[in-house]
Amino acid sequence: MPTVFVVANQKGGIGKSTTATNLAGIIGRNHKTLLIDADPQGNSTSTYNAQIEDVATLYDVIIDSDKLPISEAIQHTENGDIVASDPLLVKAEKMLDGELEGFYRLKDALDNLEGYEYIVIDTAPSLNIILYNCLIAADKVIIPVTADSYAMQGIQQLYDTIMSVKRRQNKDLSIAGLLLVRYSGRSNLERETRDNIENIAQKMDTKLFKTVIRECVKTKEAQEAKKLLIDYAPKCNTCLDYLDFVKELKIK
Ligand SMILES: Nc1ncnc2c1ncn2[C@@H]1O[C@H](COP(=O)(O)OP(=O)(O)O)[C@@H](O)[C@H]1O
Ligand SMILES: [Mg+2]
């Protein structure tokens, strides 16, 4: 069975997609890895240069009544294997409404997938039924946070959601940790916030990862060039930090 990581935080623009693509890209060098884009905005899909027209996407796997096997929605790109998202995913709530197994669609799909050691799921900034699908299918949640004064806004809600899924649908789910991303290290406020985040992580019975992901302009450039950072700028701070992060996850 693969290890399934979900990258989640219901705030937008935090660094979820950047974390998911770097994680999948780096792990993917040594292990058979699948990235799943569960955000209708499709930033990971775009970075991986995957298609959304005339191809099967996550939508077909979990929303469509035909329920295509997920293996048929995998695109093999230069950056790695991905199940692309589709803007139609925004309709998920309505389409799965009243479906008794609506929360288990992704889990069922992954239970029937073979050949992958790691799966990384990028999520949308919301606590909707798609996120539940991801949490129910997952082993570990990685929560990226930034060190600004609003950083921890909404984290309690995310925590409550994760704990509720753990109690009811997926007892093996755990929070791998909070990951401080887009860190400039320039301000005192950032350093103070970091201590604060550490305290909150402890209260959530998890940890703040030791690795801190620093900012680098190459990150955005790589995304625009539709390349993995590890290929585009392997020596930039952000890339070096994500490499350390994968080591901290004890993945070789
Ligand atoms: N380490 C980093 N260095 C520089 N820019 C970053 C870094 N991480 C994320 N960004 C930028 O911040 C923005 C938001 O990141 P993104 O991963 O798309 O967040 P989310 O998926 O949470 O909405 C993007 O424009 C991305 O390029
Ligand atoms: Mg995103």
PDB file of N, CA, C and O in Angstrom, residues 2 31 48 87 89 133 136 184 212 217 245:
ATOM      1  N   PRO A   2       0.515   2.226  -0.805  1.00  0.00           N
ATOM      2  CA  PRO A   2       1.323   3.457  -0.832  1.00  0.00           C
ATOM      3  C   PRO A   2       1.092   4.297   0.426  1.00  0.00           C
ATOM      4  O   PRO A   2       0.082   4.141   1.107  1.00  0.00           O
ATOM      5  N   HIS A  31      11.226   7.045  -6.158  1.00  0.00           N
ATOM      6  CA  HIS A  31      10.096   6.161  -5.850  1.00  0.00           C
ATOM      7  C   HIS A  31       8.981   6.393  -6.850  1.00  0.00           C
ATOM      8  O   HIS A  31       8.818   7.499  -7.364  1.00  0.00           O
ATOM      9  N   TYR A  48       2.630  20.789 -13.672  1.00  0.00           N
ATOM     10  CA  TYR A  48       3.017  19.506 -14.269  1.00  0.00           C
ATOM     11  C   TYR A  48       2.759  19.479 -15.775  1.00  0.00           C
ATOM     12  O   TYR A  48       3.010  18.476 -16.425  1.00  0.00           O
ATOM     13  N   PRO A  87     -11.847  22.181 -13.518  1.00  0.00           N
ATOM     14  CA  PRO A  87     -12.632  23.270 -12.915  1.00  0.00           C
ATOM     15  C   PRO A  87     -14.024  22.801 -12.471  1.00  0.00           C
ATOM     16  O   PRO A  87     -14.618  23.371 -11.556  1.00  0.00           O
ATOM     17  N   LEU A  89     -14.746  20.432 -10.707  1.00  0.00           N
ATOM     18  CA  LEU A  89     -14.735  19.930  -9.327  1.00  0.00           C
ATOM     19  C   LEU A  89     -15.471  20.861  -8.366  1.00  0.00           C
ATOM     20  O   LEU A  89     -15.884  20.435  -7.295  1.00  0.00           O
ATOM     21  N   ASN A 133     -12.924  13.648   1.081  1.00  0.00           N
ATOM     22  CA  ASN A 133     -12.487  12.510   0.269  1.00  0.00           C
ATOM     23  C   ASN A 133     -10.977  12.299   0.401  1.00  0.00           C
ATOM     24  O   ASN A 133     -10.509  11.168   0.507  1.00  0.00           O
ATOM     25  N   ILE A 136     -10.010  11.079   4.003  1.00  0.00           N
ATOM     26  CA  ILE A 136     -10.423   9.695   4.233  1.00  0.00           C
ATOM     27  C   ILE A 136      -9.492   8.729   3.499  1.00  0.00           C
ATOM     28  O   ILE A 136      -9.258   7.611   3.942  1.00  0.00           O
ATOM     29  N   SER A 184      11.037  34.311   4.875  1.00  0.00           N
ATOM     30  CA  SER A 184      12.111  35.213   4.458  1.00  0.00           C
ATOM     31  C   SER A 184      13.163  35.330   5.551  1.00  0.00           C
ATOM     32  O   SER A 184      14.334  35.586   5.268  1.00  0.00           O
ATOM     33  N   VAL A 212      12.578  24.557   7.495  1.00  0.00           N
ATOM     34  CA  VAL A 212      11.800  25.740   7.139  1.00  0.00           C
ATOM     35  C   VAL A 212      12.042  25.997   5.649  1.00  0.00           C
ATOM     36  O   VAL A 212      13.188  25.926   5.187  1.00  0.00           O
ATOM     37  N   VAL A 217      12.831  33.448  -5.754  1.00  0.00           N
ATOM     38  CA  VAL A 217      12.089  33.879  -6.953  1.00  0.00           C
ATOM     39  C   VAL A 217      12.011  32.787  -8.015  1.00  0.00           C
ATOM     40  O   VAL A 217      11.100  32.761  -8.832  1.00  0.00           O
ATOM     41  N   PHE A 245      13.391  18.759   3.619  1.00  0.00           N
ATOM     42  CA  PHE A 245      12.080  18.373   4.160  1.00  0.00           C
ATOM     43  C   PHE A 245      11.783  16.898   3.867  1.00  0.00           C
ATOM     44  O   PHE A 245      11.320  16.160   4.730  1.00  0.00           O
TER      45      PHE A 245
END
